[in-house]
Short mmCIF file of C-alpha atoms and ligand atoms in Angstrom, two decimals:
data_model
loop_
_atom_site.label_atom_id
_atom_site.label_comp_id
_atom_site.label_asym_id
_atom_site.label_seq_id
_atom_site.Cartn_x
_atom_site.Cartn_y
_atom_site.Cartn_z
CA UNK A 3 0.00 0.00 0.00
CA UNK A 4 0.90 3.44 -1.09
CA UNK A 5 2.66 5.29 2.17
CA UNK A 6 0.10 8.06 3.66
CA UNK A 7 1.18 11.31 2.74
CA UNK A 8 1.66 14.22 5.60
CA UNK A 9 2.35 17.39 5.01
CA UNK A 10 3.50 19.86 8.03
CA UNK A 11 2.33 23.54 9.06
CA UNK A 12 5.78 24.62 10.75
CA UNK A 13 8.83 23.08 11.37
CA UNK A 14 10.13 24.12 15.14
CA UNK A 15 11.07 21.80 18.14
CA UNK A 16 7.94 19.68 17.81
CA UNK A 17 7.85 19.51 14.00
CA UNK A 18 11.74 18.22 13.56
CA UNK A 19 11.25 15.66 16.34
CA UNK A 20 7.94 14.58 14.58
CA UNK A 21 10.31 14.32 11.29
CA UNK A 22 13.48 12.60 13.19
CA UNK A 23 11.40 9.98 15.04
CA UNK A 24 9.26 9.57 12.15
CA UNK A 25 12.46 8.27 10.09
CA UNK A 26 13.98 6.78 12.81
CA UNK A 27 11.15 4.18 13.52
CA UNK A 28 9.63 3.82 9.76
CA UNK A 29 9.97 0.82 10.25
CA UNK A 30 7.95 -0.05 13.60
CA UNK A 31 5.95 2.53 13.15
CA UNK A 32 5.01 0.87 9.62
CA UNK A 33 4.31 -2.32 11.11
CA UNK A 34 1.98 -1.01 13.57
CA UNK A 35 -0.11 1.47 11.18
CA UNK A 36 -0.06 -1.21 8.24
CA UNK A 37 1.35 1.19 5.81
CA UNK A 38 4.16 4.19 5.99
CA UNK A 39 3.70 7.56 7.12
CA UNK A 40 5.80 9.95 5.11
CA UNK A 41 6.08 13.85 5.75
CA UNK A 42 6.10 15.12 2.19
CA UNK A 43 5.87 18.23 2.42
CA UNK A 44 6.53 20.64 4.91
CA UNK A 45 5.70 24.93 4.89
CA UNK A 46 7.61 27.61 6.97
CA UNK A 47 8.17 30.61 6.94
CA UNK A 48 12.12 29.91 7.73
CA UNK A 49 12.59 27.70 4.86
CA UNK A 50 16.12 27.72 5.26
CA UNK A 51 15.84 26.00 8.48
CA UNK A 52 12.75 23.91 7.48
CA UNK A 53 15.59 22.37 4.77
CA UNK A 54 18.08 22.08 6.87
CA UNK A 55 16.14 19.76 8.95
CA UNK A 56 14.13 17.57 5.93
CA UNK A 57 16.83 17.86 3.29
CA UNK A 58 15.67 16.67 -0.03
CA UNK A 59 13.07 14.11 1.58
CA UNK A 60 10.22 16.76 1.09
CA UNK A 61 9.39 19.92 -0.49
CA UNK A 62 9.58 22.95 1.51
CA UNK A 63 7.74 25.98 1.04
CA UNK A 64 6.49 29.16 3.08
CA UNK A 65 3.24 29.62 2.28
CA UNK A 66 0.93 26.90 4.51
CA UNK A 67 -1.69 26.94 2.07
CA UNK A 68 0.58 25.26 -0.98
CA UNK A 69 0.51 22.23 1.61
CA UNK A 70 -3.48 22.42 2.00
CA UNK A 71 -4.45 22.86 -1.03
CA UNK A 72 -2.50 19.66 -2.49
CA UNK A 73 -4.28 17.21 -3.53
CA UNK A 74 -1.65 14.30 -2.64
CA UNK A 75 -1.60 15.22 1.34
CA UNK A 76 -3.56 13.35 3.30
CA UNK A 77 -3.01 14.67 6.85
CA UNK A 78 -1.62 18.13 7.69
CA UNK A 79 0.03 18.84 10.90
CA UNK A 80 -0.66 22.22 12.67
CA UNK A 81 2.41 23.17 14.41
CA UNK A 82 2.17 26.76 14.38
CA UNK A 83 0.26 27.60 17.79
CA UNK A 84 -2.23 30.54 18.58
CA UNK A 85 -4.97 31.56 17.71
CA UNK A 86 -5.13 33.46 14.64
CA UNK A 87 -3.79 32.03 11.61
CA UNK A 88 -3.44 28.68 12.95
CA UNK A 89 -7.44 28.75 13.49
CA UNK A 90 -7.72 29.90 10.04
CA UNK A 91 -5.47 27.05 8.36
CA UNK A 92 -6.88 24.16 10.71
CA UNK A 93 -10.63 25.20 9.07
CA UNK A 94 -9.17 25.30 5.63
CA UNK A 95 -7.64 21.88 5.83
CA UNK A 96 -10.91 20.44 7.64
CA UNK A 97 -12.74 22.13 4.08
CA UNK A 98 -10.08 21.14 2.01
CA UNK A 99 -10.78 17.33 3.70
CA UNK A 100 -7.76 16.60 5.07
CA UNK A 101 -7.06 15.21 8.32
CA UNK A 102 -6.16 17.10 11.01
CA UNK A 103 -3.19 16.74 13.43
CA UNK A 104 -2.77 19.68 16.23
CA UNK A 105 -0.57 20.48 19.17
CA UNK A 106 -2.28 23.93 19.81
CA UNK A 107 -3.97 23.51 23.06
CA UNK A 108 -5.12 27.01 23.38
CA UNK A 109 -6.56 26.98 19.91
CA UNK A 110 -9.06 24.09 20.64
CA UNK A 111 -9.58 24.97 24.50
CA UNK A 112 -11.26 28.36 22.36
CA UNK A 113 -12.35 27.62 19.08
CA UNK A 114 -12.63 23.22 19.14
CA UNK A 115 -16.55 23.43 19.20
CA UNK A 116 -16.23 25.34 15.82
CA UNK A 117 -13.38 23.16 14.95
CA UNK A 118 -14.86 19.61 15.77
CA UNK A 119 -17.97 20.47 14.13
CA UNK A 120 -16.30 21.94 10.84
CA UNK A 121 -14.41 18.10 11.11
CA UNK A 122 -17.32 16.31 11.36
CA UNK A 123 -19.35 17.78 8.95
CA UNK A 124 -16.43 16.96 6.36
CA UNK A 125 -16.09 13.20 8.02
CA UNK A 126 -12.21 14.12 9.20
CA UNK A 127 -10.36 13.45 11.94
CA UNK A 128 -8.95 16.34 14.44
CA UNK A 129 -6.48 14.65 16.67
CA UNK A 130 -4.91 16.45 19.36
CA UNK A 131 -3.02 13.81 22.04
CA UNK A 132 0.15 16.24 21.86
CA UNK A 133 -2.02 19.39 23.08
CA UNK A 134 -2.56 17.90 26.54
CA UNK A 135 0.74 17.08 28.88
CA UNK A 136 2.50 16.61 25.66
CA UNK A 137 4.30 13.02 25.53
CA UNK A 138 1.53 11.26 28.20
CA UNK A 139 -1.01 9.62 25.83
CA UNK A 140 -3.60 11.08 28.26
CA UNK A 141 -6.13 12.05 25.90
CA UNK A 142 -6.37 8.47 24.68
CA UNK A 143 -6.49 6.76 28.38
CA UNK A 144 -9.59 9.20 28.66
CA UNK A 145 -10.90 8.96 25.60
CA UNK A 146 -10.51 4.77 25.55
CA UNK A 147 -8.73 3.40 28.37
CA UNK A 148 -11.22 4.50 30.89
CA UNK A 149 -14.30 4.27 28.63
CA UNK A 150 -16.51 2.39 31.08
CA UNK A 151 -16.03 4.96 33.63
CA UNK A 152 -18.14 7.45 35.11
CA UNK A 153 -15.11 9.58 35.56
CA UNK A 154 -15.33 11.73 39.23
CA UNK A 155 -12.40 14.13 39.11
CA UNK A 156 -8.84 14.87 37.53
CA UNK A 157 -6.00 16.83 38.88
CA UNK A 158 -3.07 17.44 37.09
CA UNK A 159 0.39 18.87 36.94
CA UNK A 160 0.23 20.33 33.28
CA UNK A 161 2.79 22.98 33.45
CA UNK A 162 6.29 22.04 33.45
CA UNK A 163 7.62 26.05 33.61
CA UNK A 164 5.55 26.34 36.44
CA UNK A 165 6.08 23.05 37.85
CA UNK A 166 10.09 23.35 37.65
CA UNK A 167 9.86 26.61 39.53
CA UNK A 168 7.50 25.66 42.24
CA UNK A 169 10.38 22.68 42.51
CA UNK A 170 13.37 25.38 42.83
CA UNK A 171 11.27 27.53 45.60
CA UNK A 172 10.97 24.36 47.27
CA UNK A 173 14.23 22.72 47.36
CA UNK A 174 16.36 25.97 47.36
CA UNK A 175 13.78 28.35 49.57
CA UNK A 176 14.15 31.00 46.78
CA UNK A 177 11.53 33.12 46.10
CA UNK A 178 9.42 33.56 42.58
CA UNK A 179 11.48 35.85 40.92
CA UNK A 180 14.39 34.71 41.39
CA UNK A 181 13.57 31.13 39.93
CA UNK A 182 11.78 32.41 37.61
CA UNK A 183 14.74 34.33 36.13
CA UNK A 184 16.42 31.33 36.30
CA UNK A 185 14.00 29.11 34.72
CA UNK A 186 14.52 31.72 31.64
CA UNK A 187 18.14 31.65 31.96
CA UNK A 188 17.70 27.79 31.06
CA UNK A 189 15.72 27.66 28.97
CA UNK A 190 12.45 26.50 30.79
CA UNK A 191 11.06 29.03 30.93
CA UNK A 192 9.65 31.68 27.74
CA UNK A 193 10.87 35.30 27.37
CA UNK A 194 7.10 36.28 27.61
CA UNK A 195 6.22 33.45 30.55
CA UNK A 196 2.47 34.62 30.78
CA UNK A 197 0.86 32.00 29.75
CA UNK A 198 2.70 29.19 31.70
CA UNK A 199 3.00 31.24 35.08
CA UNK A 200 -0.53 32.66 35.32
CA UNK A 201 -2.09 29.38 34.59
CA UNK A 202 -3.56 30.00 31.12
CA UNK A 203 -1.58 27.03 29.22
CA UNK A 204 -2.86 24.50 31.92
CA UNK A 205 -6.53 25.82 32.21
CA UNK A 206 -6.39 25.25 28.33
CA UNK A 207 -5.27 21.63 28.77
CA UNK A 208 -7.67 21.29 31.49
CA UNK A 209 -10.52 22.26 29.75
CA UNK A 210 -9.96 19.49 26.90
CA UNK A 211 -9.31 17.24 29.44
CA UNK A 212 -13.07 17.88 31.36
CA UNK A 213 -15.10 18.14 28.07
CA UNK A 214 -13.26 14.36 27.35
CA UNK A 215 -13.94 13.35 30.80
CA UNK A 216 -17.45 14.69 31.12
CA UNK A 217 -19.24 14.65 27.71
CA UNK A 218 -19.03 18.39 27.63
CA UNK A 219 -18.11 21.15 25.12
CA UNK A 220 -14.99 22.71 25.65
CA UNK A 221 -15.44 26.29 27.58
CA UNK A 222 -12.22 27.49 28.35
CA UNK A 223 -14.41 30.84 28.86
CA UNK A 224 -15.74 29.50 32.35
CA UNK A 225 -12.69 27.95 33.90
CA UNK A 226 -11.20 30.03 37.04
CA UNK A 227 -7.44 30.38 36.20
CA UNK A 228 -5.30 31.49 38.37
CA UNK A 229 -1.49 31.52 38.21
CA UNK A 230 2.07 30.97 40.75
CA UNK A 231 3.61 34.55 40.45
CA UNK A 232 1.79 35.57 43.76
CA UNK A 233 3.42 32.36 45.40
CA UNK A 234 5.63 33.74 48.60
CA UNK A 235 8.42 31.00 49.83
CA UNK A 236 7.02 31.79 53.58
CA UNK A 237 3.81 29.52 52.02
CA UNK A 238 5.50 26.74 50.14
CA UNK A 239 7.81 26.70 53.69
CA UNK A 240 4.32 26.58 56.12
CA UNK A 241 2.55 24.08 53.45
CA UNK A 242 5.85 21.66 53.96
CA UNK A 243 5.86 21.96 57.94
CA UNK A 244 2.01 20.59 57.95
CA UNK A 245 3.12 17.74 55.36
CA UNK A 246 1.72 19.71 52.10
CA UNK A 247 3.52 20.63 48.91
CA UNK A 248 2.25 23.37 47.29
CA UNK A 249 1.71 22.41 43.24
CA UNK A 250 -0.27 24.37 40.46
CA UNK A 251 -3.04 22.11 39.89
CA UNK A 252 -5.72 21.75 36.78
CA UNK A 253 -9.00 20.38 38.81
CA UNK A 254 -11.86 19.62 37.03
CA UNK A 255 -14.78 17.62 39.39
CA UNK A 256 -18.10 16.37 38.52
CA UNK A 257 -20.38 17.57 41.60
CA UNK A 258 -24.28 17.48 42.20
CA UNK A 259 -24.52 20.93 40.91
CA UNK A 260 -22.26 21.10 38.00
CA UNK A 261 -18.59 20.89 36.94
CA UNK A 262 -15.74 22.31 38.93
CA UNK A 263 -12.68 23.69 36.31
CA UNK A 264 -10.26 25.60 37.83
CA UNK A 265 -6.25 26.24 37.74
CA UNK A 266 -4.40 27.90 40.81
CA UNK A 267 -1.96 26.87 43.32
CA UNK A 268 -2.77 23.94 45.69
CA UNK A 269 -1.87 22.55 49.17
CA UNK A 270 -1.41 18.57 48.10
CA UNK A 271 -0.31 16.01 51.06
CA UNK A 272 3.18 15.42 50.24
CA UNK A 273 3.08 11.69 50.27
CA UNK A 274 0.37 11.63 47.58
CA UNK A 275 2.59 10.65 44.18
CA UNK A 276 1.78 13.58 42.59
CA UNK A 277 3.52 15.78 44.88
CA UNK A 278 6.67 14.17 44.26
CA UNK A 279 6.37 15.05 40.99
CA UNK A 280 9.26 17.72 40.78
CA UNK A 281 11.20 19.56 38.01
CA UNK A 282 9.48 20.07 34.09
CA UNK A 283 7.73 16.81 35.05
CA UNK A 284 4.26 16.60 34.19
CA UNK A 285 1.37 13.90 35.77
CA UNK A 286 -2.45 13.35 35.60
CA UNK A 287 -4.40 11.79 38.31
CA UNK A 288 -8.04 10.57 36.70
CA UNK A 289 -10.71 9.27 39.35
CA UNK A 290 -13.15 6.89 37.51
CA UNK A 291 -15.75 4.75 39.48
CA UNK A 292 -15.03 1.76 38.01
CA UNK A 293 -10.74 1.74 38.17
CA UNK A 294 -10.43 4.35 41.22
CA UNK A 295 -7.18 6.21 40.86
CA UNK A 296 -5.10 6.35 37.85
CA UNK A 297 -2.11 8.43 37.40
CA UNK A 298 0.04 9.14 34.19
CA UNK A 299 3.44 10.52 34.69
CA UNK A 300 6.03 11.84 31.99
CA UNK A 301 7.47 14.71 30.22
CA UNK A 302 4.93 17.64 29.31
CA UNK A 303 6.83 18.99 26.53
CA UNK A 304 9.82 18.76 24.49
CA UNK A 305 10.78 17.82 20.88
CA UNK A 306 10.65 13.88 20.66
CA UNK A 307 8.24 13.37 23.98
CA UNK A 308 5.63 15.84 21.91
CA UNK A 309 6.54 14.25 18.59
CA UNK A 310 5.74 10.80 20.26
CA UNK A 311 2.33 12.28 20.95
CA UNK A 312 1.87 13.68 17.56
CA UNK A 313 2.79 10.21 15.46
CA UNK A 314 0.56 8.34 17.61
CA UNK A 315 -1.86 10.62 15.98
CA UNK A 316 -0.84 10.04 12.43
CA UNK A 317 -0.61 6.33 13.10
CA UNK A 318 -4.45 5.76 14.41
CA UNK A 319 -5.57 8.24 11.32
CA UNK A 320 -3.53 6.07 8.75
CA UNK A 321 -5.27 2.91 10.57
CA UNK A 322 -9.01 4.56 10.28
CA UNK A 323 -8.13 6.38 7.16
CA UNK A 324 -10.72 4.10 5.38
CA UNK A 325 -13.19 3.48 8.10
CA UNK A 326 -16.39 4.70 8.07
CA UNK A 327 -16.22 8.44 10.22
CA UNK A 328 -19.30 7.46 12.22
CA UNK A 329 -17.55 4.22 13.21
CA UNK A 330 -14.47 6.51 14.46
CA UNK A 331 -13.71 7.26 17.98
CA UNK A 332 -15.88 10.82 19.14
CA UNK A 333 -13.36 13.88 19.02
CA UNK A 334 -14.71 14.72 22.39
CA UNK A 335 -15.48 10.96 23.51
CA UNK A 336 -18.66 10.87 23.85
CA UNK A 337 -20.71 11.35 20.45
CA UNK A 338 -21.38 14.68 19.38
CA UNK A 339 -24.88 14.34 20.12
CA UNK A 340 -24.87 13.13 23.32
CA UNK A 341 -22.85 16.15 24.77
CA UNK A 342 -24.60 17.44 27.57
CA UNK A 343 -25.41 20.47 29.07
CA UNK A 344 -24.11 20.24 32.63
CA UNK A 345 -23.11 23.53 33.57
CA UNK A 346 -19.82 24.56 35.41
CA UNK A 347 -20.42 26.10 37.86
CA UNK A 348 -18.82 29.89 38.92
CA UNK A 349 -15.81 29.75 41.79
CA UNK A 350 -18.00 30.78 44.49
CA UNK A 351 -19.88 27.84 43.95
CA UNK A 352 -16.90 25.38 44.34
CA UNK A 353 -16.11 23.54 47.40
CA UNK A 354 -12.91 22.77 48.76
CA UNK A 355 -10.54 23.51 51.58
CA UNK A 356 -8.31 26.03 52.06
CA UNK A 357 -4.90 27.50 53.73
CA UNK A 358 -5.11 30.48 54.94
CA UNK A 359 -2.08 32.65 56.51
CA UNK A 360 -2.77 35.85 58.62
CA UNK A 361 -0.27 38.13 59.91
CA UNK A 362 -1.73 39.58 62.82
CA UNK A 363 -1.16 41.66 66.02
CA UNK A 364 0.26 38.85 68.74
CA UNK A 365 -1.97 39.81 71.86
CA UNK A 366 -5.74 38.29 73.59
CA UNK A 367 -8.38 37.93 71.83
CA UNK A 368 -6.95 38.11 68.00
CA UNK A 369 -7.20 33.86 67.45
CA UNK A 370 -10.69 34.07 69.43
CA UNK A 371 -12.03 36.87 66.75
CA UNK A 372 -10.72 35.17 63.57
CA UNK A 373 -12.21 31.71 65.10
CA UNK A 374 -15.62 33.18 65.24
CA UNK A 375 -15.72 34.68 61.83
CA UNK A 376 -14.65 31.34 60.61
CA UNK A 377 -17.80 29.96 62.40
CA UNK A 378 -20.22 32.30 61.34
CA UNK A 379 -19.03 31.67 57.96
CA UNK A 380 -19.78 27.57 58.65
CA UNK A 381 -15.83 27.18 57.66
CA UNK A 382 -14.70 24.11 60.18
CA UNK A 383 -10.85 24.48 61.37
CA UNK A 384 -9.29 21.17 60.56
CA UNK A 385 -5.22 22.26 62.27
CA UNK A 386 -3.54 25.81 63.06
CA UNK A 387 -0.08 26.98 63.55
CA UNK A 388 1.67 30.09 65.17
CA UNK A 389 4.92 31.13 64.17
CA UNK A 390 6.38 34.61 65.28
CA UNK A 391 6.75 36.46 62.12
CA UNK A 392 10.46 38.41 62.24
CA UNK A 393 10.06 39.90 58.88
CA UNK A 394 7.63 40.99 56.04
CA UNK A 395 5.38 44.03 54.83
CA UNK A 396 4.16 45.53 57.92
CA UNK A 397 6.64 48.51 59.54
CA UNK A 398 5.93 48.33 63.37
CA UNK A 399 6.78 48.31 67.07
CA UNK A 400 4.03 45.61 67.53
CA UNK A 401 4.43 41.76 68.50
CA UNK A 402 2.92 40.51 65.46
CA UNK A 403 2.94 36.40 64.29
CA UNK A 404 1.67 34.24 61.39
CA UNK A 405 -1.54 32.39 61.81
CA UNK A 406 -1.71 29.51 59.61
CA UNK A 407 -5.29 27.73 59.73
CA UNK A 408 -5.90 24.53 57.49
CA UNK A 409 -10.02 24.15 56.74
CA UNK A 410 -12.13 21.43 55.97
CA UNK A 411 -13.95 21.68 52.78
CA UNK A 412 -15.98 25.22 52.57
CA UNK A 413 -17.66 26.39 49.88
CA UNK A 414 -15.84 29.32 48.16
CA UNK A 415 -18.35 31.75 48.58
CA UNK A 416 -18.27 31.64 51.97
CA UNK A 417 -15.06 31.57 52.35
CA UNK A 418 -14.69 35.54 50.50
CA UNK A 419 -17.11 36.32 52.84
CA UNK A 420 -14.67 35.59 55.81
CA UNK A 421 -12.02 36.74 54.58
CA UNK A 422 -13.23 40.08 54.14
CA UNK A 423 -14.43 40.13 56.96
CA UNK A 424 -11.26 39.16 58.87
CA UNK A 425 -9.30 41.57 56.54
CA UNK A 426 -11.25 44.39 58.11
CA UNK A 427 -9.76 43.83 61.61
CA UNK A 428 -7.45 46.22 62.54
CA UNK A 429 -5.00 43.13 64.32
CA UNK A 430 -5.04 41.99 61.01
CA UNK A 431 -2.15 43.55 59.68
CA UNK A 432 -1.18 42.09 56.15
CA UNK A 433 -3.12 40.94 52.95
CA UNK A 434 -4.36 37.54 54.08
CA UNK A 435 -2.81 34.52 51.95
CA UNK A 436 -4.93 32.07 50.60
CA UNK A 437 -4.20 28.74 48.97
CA UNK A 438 -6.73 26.25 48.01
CA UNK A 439 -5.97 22.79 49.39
CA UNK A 440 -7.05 19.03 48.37
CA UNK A 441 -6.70 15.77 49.76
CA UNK A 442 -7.56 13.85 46.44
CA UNK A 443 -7.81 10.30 48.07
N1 HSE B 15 4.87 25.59 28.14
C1 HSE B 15 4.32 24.31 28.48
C2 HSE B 15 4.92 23.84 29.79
C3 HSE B 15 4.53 23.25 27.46
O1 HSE B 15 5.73 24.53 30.40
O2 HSE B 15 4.54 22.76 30.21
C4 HSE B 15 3.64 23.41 26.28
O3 HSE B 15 2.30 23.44 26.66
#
């Protein structure tokens, strides 16, 4: 059988390790898909260094739509990221009826219900594993692994950046900043970090993940994200004292009411697995009914771990090329008819527990005050801690100390509510910190 033909949208980190273990494992990859996979032609804008990588084995050109609009491609690979011309390419290669291969998290998180319907209606494939936590095939354990699950929650590392620095603030007691500048210095890290350190990259993988786990359409609109450059070293110090790490989770929960979907820093116990998962590391913890806790561990990025991701993608296309779409695995796992409607629900609506640290005036009656907000508030104490506080924001002759209080689960409403309220007291002396915390047994 005639090899299928591929032809890629950008040729960067992802795209030469998607060429370079392409070529490397034609041959096993050949006896698994039952015919060859062969990138034929290849657009970017650097053709110079598109060349340099693909030599003679393809034709290069810089214009992405020469690689659309030929009639001998077969799949075309969307390297390019964003949200504007990438968007624009992906829905001329869905009407041009090819298949469609993507890394671009963010561009699906937004725009996949347009996408997967545009797909469907032309009877093509969008396949995406490399978008989520890059080399971990976690989109297919979702998607068929755990198929006869009623799946309960996920949590998941999905940043490395911001998982390597919350590592460094750990093991070196350095504060943000400082790693950060570090974590550019290597590499890790982007020149513009915004995305990866205020949450936005995971809370686009997390909202795949939930409309996969759920039956949902993606709505990266309604997710609460919420990022690790407020993180002080005082916390991650406190969290490690009362056997917590601190890691930036992606939680997405079915409840009574609706769907939790949320990214920000969290208070996990440190002998749970996943918070010993340390450096650019990136792991998945799914809670089905059925199989109880899974979790998926691996690298979240990188040229050959995301290229792994993206020719397991070509390989089940060139395997269903021929089969009938409606016999094809859902884009979103459950059929596109059967989505539902469950809402998710708004941040004040989601329950959890929380760490809270107050810097406060160190005399009678302070704990007794804060206690009894807590309680009107129906927020249950679950441990506290004093420390005297020798440092920090607050210029004054005072005794002052850190209050750290670990809740039960609260709902978030509520909890605003008291801390407002304890802001307002005058023995409270500092912005209040607080960090969300779960158990996830
Ligand atoms: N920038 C991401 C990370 C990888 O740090 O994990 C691509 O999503």
């Amino acid at each position: 059988m005639t090899p299928i033909r591929v032809g890629l949208l950008g040729i960067g980190t992802v795209g030469s390790g998607t060429f370079n273990v392409l070529r490397r494992n034609q041959t096993e990859i050949t006896r698994r898909a039952g015919r060859g996979i062969e990138i034929t032609m290849v657009a970017d804008l650097d053709t110079a260094r598109a060349k340099a990588v693909v030599g003679d084995s393809a034709r290069v050109v810089a214009d992405a739509r020469e690689v659309i609009a030929n009639p001998d491609i077969d799949i075309v690979v969307e390297l390019i990221g964003g949200y504007g011309m990438a968007r624009t390419l992906v829905l001329e290669a869905i009407a041009a009826g090819k298949h469609v291969v993507t890394a671009n998290k963010a561009l699906l998180a937004v725009h996949g219900t347009e996408i997967f319907a545009a797909a469907r209606d032309k009877g093509v494939v969008v396949a995406f594993e490399a978008a989520v936590a890059g080399g971990i095939p976690i989109i297919k354990a979702l998607r068929e692994g755990l198929t006869a699950n009623r799946i309960q929650w996920i949590a998941g590392i999905i940043n490395g950046t911001t998982n390597f620095i919350l590592s460094e603030m750990r093991a070196k007691g350095l504060d943000f900043g400082v790693v950060l500048k570090q974590a550019q210095e290597l590499g890790y890290a982007e020149a513009d970090p915004t995305f990866d350190i205020e949450g936005v990259d995971a809370a686009h993988k997390l909202t795949l993940m939930s409309a996969i786990a759920f039956g949902i359409p993606v709505q990266f609109d309604s997710a609460h994200v919420e990022g690790i450059s407020k993180l002080q070293a005082a916390d991650i110090t406190y969290a490690e004292h009362l056997g917590y790490r601190i890691k930036l989770l992606g939680i997405t929960k079915r409840t009574s009411a609706g769907i939790e979907l949320r990214v920000h820093p969290t208070l996990v116990p440190a002998k749970r697995l996943i918070a010993n998962v340390e450096g650019a590391m990136n792991a998945v913890v799914v809670h089905g009914d059925a199989v109880g806790s899974t979790l998926y561990y691996g690298k979240g990025a990188g040229s050959e771990p995301t290229a792994s991701a993206v020719i397991a993608d070509l390989v089940d296309i060139t395997r269903l090329h021929t089969a009938d779409p409606r016999h094809r695995v859902p884009h979103l796992a459950f059929q596109h008819d059967a989505l539902s409607a469950t809402p998710i629900l708004p941040m004040d609506a989601t329950v959890t527990a929380y760490y809270l640290r107050l810097q406060v005036t160190d005399e009678a009656g302070v704990l007794a005050r804060i206690a009894g907000i807590l309680a009107e508030n129906r927020i249950s104490i679950d441990a506290l801690l004093q420390r005297p506080n020798d440092g920090g924001a607050v210029e004054s002759a005072e005794a002052r100390t850190d209050v750290i209080i670990l809740t039960h689960d609260t709902v978030e409403g509520g909890m605003n509510r008291a801390i407002t309220q304890m802001q307002a007291l005058p023995t409270v002396l500092a912005p209040i910190v607080r960090i969300r915390k779960e158990e996830l047994s």
